[in-house]
Tab-separated table of C-alpha atoms in Angstrom:
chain	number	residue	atom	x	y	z
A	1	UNK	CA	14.815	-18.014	63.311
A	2	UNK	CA	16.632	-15.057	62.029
A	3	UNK	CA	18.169	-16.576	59.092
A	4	UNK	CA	14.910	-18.375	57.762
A	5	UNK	CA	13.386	-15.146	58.174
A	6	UNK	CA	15.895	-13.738	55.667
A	7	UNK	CA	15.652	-16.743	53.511
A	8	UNK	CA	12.007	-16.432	53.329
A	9	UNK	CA	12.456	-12.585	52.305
A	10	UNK	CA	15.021	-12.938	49.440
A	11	UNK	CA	13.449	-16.669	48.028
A	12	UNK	CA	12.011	-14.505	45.611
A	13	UNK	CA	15.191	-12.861	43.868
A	14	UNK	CA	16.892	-16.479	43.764
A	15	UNK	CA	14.001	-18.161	42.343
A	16	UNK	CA	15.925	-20.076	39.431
A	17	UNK	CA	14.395	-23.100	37.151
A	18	UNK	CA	16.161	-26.546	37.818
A	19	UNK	CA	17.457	-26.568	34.205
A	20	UNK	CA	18.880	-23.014	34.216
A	21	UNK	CA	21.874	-21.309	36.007
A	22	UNK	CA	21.230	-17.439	37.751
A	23	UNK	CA	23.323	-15.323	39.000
A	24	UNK	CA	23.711	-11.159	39.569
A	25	UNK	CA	25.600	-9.352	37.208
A	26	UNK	CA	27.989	-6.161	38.589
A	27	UNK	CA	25.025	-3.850	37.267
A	28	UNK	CA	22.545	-5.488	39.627
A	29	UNK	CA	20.849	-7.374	37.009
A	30	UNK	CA	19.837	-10.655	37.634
A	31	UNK	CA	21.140	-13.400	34.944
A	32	UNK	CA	18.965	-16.475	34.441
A	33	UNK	CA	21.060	-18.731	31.962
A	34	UNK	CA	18.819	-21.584	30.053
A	35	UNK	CA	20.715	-22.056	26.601
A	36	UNK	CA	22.152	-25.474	25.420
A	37	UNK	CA	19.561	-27.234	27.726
A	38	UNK	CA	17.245	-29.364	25.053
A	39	UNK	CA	14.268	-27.499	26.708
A	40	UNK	CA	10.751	-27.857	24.574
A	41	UNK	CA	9.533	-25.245	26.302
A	42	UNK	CA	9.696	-21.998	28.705
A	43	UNK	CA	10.609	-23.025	32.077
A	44	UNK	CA	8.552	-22.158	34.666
A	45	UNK	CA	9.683	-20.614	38.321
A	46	UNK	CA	11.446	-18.061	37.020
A	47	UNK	CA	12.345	-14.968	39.507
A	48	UNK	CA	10.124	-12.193	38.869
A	49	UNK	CA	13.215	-10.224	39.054
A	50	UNK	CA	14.722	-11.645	36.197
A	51	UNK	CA	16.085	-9.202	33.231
A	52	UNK	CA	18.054	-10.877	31.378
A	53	UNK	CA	17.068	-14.722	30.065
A	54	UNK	CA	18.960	-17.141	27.399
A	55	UNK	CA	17.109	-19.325	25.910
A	56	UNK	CA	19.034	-19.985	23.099
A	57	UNK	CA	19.376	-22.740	20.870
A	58	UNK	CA	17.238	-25.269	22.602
A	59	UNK	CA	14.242	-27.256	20.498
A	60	UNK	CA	11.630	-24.195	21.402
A	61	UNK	CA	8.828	-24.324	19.210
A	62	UNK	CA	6.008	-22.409	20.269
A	63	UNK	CA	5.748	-19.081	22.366
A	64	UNK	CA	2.392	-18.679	24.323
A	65	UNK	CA	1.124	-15.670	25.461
A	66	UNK	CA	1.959	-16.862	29.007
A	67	UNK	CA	5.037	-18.169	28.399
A	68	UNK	CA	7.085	-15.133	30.059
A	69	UNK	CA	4.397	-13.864	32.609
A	70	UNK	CA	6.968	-14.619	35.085
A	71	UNK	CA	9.574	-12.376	34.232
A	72	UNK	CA	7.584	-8.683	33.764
A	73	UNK	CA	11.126	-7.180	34.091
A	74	UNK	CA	12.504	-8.464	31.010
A	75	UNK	CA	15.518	-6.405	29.357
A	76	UNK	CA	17.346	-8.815	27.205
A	77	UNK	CA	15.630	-11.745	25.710
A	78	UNK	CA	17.141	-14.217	23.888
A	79	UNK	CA	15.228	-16.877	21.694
A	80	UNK	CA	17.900	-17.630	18.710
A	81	UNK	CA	18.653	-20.511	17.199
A	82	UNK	CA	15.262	-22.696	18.321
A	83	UNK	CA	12.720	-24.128	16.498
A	84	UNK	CA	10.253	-21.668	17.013
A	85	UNK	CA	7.386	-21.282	14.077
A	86	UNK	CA	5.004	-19.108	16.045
A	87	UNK	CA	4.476	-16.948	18.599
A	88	UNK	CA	0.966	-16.096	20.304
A	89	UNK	CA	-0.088	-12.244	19.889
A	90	UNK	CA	0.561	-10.576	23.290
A	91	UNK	CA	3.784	-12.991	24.323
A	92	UNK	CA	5.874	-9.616	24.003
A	93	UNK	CA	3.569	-6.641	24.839
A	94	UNK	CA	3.981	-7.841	28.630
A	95	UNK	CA	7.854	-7.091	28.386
A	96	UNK	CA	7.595	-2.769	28.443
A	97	UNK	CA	10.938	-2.427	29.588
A	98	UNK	CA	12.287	-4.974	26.926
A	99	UNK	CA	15.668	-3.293	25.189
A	100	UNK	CA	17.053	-6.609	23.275
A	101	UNK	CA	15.012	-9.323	21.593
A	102	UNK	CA	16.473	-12.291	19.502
A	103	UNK	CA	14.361	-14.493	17.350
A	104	UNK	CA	17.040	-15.172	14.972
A	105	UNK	CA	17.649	-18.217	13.487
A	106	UNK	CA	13.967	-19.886	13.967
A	107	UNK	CA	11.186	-20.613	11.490
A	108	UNK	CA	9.209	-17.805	12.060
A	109	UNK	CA	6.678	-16.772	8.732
A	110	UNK	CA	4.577	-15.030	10.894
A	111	UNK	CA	5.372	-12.078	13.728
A	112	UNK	CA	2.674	-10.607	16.543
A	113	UNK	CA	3.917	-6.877	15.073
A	114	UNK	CA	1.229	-5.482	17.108
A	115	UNK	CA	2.869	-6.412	20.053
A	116	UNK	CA	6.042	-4.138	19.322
A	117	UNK	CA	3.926	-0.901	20.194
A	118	UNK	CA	4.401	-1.864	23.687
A	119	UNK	CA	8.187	-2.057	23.391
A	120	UNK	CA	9.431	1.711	23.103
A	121	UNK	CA	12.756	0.875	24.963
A	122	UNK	CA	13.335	-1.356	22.252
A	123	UNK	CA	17.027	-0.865	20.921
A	124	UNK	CA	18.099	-4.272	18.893
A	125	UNK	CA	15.499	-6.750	17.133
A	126	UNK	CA	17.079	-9.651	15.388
A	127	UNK	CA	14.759	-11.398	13.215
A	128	UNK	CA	17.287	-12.729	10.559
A	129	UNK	CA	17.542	-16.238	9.263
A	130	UNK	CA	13.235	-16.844	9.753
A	131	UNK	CA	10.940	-17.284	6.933
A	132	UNK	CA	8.764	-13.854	6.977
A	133	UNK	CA	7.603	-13.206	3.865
A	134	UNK	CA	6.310	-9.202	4.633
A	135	UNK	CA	6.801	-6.195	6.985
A	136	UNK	CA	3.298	-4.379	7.358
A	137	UNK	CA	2.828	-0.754	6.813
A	138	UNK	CA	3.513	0.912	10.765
A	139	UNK	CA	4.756	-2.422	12.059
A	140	UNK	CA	7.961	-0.229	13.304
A	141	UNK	CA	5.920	2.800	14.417
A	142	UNK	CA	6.770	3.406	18.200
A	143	UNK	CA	10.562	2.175	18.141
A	144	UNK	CA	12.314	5.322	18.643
A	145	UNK	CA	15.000	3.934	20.520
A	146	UNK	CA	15.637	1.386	18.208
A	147	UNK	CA	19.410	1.107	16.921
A	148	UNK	CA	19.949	-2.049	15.331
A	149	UNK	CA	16.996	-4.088	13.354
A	150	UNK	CA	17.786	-7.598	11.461
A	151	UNK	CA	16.127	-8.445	8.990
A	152	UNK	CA	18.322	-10.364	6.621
A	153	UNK	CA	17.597	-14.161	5.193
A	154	UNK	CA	14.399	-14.098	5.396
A	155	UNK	CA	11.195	-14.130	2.732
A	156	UNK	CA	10.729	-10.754	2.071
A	157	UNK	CA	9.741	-9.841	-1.688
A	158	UNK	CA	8.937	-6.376	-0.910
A	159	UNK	CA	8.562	-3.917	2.350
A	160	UNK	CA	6.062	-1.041	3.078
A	161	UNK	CA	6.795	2.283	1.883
A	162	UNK	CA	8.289	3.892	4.461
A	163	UNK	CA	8.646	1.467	6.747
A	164	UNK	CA	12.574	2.809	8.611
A	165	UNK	CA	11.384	6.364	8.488
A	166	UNK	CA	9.529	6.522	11.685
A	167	UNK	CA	12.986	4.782	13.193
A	168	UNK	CA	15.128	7.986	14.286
A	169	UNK	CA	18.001	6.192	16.372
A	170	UNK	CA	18.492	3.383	13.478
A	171	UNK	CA	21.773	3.134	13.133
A	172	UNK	CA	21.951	-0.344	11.520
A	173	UNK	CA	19.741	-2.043	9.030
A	174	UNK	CA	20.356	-5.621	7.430
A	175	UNK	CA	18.214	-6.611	4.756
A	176	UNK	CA	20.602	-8.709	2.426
A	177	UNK	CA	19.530	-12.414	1.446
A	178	UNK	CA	15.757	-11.572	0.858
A	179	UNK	CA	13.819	-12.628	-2.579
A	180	UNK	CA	13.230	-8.843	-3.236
A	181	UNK	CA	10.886	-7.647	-6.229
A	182	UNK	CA	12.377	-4.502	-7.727
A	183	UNK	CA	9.185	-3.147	-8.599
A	184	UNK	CA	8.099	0.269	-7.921
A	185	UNK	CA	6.715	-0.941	-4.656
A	186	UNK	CA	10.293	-0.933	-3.661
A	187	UNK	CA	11.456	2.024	-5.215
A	188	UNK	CA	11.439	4.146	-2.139
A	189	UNK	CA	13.635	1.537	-0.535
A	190	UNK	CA	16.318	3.002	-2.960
A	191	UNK	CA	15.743	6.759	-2.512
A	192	UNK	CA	15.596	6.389	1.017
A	193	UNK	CA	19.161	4.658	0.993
A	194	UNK	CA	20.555	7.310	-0.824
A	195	UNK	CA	19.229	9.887	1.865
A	196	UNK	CA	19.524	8.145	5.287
A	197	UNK	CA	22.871	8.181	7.506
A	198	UNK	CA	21.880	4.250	8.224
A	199	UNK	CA	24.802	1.927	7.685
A	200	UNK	CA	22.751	-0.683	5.191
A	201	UNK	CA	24.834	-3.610	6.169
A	202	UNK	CA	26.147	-5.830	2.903
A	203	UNK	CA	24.559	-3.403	0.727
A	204	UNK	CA	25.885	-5.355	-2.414
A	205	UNK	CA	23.870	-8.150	-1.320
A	206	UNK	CA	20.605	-6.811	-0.792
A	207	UNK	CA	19.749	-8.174	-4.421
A	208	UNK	CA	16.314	-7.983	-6.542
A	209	UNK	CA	15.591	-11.657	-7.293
A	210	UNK	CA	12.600	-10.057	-9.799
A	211	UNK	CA	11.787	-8.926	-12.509
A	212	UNK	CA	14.115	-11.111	-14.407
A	213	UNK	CA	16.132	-8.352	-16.358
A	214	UNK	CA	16.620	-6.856	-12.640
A	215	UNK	CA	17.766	-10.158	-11.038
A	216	UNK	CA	21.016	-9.791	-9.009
A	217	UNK	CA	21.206	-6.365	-9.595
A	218	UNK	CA	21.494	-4.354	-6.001
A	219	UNK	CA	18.098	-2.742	-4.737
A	220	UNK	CA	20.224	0.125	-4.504
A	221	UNK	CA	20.489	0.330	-8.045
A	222	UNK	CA	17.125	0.802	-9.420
A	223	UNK	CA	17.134	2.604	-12.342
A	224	UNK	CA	14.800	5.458	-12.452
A	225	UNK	CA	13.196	4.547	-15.363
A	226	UNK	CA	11.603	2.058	-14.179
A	227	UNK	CA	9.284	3.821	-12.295
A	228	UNK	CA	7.298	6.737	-14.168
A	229	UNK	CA	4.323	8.110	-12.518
A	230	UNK	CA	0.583	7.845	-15.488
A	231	UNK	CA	-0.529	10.327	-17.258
A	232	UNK	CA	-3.903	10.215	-18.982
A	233	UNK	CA	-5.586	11.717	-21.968
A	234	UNK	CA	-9.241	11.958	-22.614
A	235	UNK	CA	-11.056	12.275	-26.150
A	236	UNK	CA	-14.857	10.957	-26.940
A	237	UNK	CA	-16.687	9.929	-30.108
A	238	UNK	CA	-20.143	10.394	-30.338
A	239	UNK	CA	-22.700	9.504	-32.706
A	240	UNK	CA	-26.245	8.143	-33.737
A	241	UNK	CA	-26.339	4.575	-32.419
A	242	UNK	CA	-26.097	1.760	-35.168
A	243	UNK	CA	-27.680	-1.399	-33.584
A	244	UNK	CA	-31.354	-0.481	-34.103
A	245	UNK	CA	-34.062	1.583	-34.329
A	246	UNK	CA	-34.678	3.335	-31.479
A	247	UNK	CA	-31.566	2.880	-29.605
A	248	UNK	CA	-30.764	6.405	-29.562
A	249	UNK	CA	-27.443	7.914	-28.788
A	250	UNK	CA	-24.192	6.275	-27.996
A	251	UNK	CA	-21.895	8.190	-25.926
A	252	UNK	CA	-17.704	6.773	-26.792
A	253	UNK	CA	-15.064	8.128	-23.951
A	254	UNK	CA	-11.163	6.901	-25.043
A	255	UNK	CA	-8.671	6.942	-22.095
A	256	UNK	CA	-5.308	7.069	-23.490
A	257	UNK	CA	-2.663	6.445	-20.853
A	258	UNK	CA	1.121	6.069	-20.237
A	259	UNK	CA	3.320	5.196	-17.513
A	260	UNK	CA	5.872	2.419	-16.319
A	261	UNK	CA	4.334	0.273	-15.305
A	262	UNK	CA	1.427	0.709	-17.565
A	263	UNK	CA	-1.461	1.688	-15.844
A	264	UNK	CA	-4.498	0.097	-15.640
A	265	UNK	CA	-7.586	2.172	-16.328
A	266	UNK	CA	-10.832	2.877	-13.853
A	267	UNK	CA	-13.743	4.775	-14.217
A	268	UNK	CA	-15.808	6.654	-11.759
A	269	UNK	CA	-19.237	7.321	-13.550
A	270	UNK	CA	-21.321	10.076	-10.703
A	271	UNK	CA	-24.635	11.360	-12.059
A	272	UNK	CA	-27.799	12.627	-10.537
A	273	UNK	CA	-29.176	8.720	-10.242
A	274	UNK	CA	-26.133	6.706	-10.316
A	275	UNK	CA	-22.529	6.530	-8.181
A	276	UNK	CA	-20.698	3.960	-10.419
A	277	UNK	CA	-16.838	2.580	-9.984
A	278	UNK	CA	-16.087	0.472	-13.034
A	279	UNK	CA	-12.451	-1.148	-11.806
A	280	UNK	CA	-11.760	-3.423	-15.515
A	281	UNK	CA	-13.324	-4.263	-18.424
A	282	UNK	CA	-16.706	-5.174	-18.510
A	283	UNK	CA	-17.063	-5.965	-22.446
A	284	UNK	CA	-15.612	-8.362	-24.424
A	285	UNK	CA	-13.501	-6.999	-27.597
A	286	UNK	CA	-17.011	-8.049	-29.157
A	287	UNK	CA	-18.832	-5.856	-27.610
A	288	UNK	CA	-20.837	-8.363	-25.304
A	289	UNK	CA	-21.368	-7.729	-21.750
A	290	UNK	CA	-19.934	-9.897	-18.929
A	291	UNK	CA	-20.437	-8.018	-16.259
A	292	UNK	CA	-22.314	-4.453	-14.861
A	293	UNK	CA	-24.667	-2.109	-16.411
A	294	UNK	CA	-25.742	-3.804	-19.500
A	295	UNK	CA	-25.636	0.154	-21.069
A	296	UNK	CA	-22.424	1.283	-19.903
A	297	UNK	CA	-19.726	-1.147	-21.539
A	298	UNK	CA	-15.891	-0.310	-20.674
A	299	UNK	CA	-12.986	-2.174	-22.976
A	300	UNK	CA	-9.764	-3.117	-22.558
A	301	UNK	CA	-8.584	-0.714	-24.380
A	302	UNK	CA	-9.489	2.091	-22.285
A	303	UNK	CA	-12.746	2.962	-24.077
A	304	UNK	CA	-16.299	3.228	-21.775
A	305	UNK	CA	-19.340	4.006	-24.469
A	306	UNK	CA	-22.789	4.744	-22.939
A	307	UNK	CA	-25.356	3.241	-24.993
A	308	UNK	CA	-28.714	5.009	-25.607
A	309	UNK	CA	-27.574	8.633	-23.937
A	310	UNK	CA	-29.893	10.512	-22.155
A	311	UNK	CA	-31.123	13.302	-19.426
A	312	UNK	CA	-30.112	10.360	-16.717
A	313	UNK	CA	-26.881	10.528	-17.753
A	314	UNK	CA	-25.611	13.329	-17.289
A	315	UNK	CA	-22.763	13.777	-14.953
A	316	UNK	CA	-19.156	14.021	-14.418
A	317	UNK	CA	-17.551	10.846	-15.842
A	318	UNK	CA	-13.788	10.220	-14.768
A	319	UNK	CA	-10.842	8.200	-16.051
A	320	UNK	CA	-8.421	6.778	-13.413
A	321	UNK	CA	-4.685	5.728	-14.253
A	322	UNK	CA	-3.177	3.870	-11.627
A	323	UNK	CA	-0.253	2.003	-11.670
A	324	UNK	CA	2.249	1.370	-8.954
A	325	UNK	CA	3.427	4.876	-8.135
A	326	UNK	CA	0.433	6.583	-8.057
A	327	UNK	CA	-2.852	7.532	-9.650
A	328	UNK	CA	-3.969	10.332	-12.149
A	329	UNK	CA	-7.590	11.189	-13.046
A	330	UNK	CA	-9.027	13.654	-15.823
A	331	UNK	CA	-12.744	14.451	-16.197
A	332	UNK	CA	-15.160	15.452	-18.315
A	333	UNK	CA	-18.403	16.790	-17.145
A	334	UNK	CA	-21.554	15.790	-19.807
A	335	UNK	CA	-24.718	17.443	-20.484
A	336	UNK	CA	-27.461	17.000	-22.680
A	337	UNK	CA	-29.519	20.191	-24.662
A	338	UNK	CA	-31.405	20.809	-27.387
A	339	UNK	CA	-30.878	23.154	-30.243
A	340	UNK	CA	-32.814	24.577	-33.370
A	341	UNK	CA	-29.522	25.488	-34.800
A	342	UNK	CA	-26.303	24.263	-32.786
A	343	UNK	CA	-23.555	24.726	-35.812
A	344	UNK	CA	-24.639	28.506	-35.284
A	345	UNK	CA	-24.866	28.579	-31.642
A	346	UNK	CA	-22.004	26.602	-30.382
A	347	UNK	CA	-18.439	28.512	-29.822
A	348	UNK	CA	-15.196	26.739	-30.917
A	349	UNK	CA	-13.429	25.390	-27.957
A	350	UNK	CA	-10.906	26.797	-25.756
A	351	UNK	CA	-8.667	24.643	-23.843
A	352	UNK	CA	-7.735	27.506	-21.411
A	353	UNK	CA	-11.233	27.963	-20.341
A	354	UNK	CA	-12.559	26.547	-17.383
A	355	UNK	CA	-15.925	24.653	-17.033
A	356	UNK	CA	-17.973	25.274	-20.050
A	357	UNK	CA	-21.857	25.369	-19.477
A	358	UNK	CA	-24.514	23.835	-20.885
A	359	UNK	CA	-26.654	25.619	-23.128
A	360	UNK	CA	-30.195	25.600	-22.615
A	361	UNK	CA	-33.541	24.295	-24.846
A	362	UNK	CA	-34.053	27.367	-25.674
A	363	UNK	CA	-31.465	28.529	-27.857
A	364	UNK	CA	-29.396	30.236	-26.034
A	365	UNK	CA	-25.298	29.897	-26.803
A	366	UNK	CA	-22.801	28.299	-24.155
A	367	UNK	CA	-21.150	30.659	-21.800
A	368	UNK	CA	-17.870	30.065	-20.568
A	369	UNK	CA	-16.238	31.126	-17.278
A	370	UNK	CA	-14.402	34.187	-17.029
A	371	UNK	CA	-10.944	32.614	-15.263
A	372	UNK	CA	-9.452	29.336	-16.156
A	373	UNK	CA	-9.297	26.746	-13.694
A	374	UNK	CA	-5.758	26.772	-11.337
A	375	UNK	CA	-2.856	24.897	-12.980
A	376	UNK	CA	-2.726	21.276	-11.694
A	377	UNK	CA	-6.813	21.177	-10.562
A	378	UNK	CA	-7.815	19.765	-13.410
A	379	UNK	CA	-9.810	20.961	-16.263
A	380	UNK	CA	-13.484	19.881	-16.806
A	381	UNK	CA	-15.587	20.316	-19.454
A	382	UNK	CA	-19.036	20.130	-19.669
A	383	UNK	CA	-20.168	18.684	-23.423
A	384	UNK	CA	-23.688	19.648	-24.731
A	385	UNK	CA	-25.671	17.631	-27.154
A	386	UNK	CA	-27.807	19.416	-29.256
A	387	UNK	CA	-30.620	17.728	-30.539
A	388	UNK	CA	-32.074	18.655	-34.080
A	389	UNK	CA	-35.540	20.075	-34.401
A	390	UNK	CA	-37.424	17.153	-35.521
A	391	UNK	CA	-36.229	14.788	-33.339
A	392	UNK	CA	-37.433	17.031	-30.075
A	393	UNK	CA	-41.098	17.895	-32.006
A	394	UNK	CA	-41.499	14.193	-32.314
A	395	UNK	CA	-41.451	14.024	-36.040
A	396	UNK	CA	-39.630	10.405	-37.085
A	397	UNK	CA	-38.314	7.665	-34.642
A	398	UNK	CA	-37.991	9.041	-30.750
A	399	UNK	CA	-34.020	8.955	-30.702
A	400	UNK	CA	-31.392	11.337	-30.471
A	401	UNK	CA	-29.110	12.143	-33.142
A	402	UNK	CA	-26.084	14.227	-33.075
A	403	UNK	CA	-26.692	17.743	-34.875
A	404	UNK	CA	-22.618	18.060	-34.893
A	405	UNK	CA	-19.859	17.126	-33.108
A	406	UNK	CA	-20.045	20.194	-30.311
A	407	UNK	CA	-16.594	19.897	-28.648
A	408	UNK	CA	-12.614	18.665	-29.705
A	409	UNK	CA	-11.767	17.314	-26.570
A	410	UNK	CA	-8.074	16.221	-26.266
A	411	UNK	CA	-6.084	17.324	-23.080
A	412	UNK	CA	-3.112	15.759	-21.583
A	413	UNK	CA	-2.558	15.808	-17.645
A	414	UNK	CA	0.976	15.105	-16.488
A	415	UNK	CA	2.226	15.324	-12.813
């Protein structure tokens, strides 16, 4: 009676699958041995006192979420060289004391990241040899005890910026064999290389595969001129309109930019009426309209012209350079006034001003602030139309025409 009262008590701790082998290491920690076994699939009866399971290179092919419910205790999994394409969200966050996971060697193109904030006792992840095409911004976040991370021969083209700096025990990082795009995406990747105390394992062959003039050239060796953050510049043209009698006036903004890459060019239109984002062209190099506000038409060539300016449109109008390092926006504020005699009234313009103010209907000349603007804010100026005499006592066509050209705007913003 005494002995199958003491084999009923320890049953638990000796649970072991038929296809596996267990035993208790010298540390205490109990060894359940599954690898080279053919197995399709997890076996069940595992001892709930399990921490260390090989599972290697058996015909695995799917992880579900239950799959290791049996062993809580997990410290050292290992899944490599299976057949595994994909693993259910929340297979892993049930394994908190988890310290060594292997998925190498599978055909993984898709990872339940989410499941690694669960893991902080995480110290080696080996996902090399898989097919994973990305590594999501803060899929690492939480690993502070990780050491070693695998991620070579895989799919990766590029990886989020910043994604080892939230790692402080890394120690080892293997990235080689990936179809990297040495774009400025990646640029960090180098700069960070050049700054970390992480042994980047086969450094040599952690190649760019793209652009072609960069291919088999290390990641390492970006050059810096590849990457140069936009600058924009800002001038306008302004005028009667041509198309017709009573179109009135036509408002031209030109967005010169540079850069490498070459930026593309927004604009962010904000009046009293209207919160516009214009993210491309919206006129052909005709002129017609495919798309938008059939009176604001922005061209390819970094143009935007306002067609048939008036009191509605006044606002701040903005031009956006963006390219792959960052963005830079300059601004011009727009205002519309009439004048008996603007050539008279209106100061030359100072670029060291700040905001200049409108000048009102009646006459009265444009003040200017007293202190510029800080360095690096941004200057914005305000541009007032004056419209001649007749045209505001009703005498002729009701349109606007330009009395002079009020303001030289042409100011370059760097970083």
């Amino acid at each position: 009676l005494a002995v199958l009262v003491l084999v009923t008590l320890l049953s638990p701790c000796l649970a072991c699958p038929s296809p596996c082998s267990c035993s208790t290491k010298r540390n205490g920690r109990l060894l359940a041995e599954c690898a080279y076994r053919e197995l399709r699939d997890v076996p069940r009866g595992l001892s709930p006192n399990v921490t260390i399971l090989t599972l290697s290179a058996n015909r695995l092919g799917r992880l579900g979420r239950a799959a290791l419910a049996e062993a809580p205790e997990l410290q050292s999994l290992w899944l490599g060289y299976n057949h595994i394409s994909a693993v259910e969200p929340g297979t892993f966050a049930a394994l908190p004391h988890l310290r060594n996971l292997d998925l190498s060697h599978n055909r993984l193109a898709e990872f339940p990241w989410q499941d690694l904030r669960n893991l902080s006792a995480l110290q080696i992840l080996k996902l090399s040899h898989n097919r994973l095409a990305s590594l999501p911004a803060g899929a690492l976040a939480g690993l502070r005890e990780l050491r070693s991370l695998w991620l070579n021969d895989n799919a990766l083209t590029t990886l989020a910026h910043g994604a080892f700096e939230a790692l402080p025990a890394l120690a080892q990082l293997q990235l080689f064999h990936n179809p990297f795009n040495c774009s400025c995406k990646l640029a960090w990747l180098r700069q960070w290389a050049e700054s970390t105390s992480v042994v980047l394992s086969r450094a040599g062959s952690t190649l760019c595969a793209a652009p072609a003039r960069l291919r088999g050239r290390p990641v390492t060796a970006m050059p810096d001129s590849l990457c140069v953050p936009p600058s924009a510049q800002l001038t306008y043209l302004s005028g009667p309109a041509t198309a017709g009698p009573g179109d009135g006036l036509t408002l031209s903004l030109h967005c010169s930019v540079a850069g490498s890459p070459m930026p593309e060019i927004r604009w962010r239109i904000r009046t009293a009426g209207r919160h516009l984002d214009i993210a491309g062209p919206t006129a052909a190099r005709d002129g017609g309209t495919k798309a938008g506000q059939p009176r604001i038409l922005a061209f390819k060539n970094g143009t935007v012209a306002i067609l048939g300016f008036s009191k509605e449109d006044e606002g701040t109008y903005t031009c956006l350079a963006v390219n792959e390092v960052g963005t830079r926006e300059v601004s011009v504020n727009v205002a519309l006034a009439g004048s008996g005699d603007p050539a008279e009234q209106l100061p030359s313009d100072d670029p060291q001003a700040g905001h200049h103010h409108p000048a009102g209907g009646d006459g009265h000349s444009c003040a200017k602030d007293s202190e510029p603007d800080a360095p690096g804010m941004g200057d914005k100026l305000v541009i007032v139309y004056h419209v001649p005499r007749e045209a505001r006592s009703g005498v002729g066509a009701p349109k606007f025409r330009l009395g002079i050209v009020p303001l030289a705007l042409g100011f370059l913003l760097l970083w």
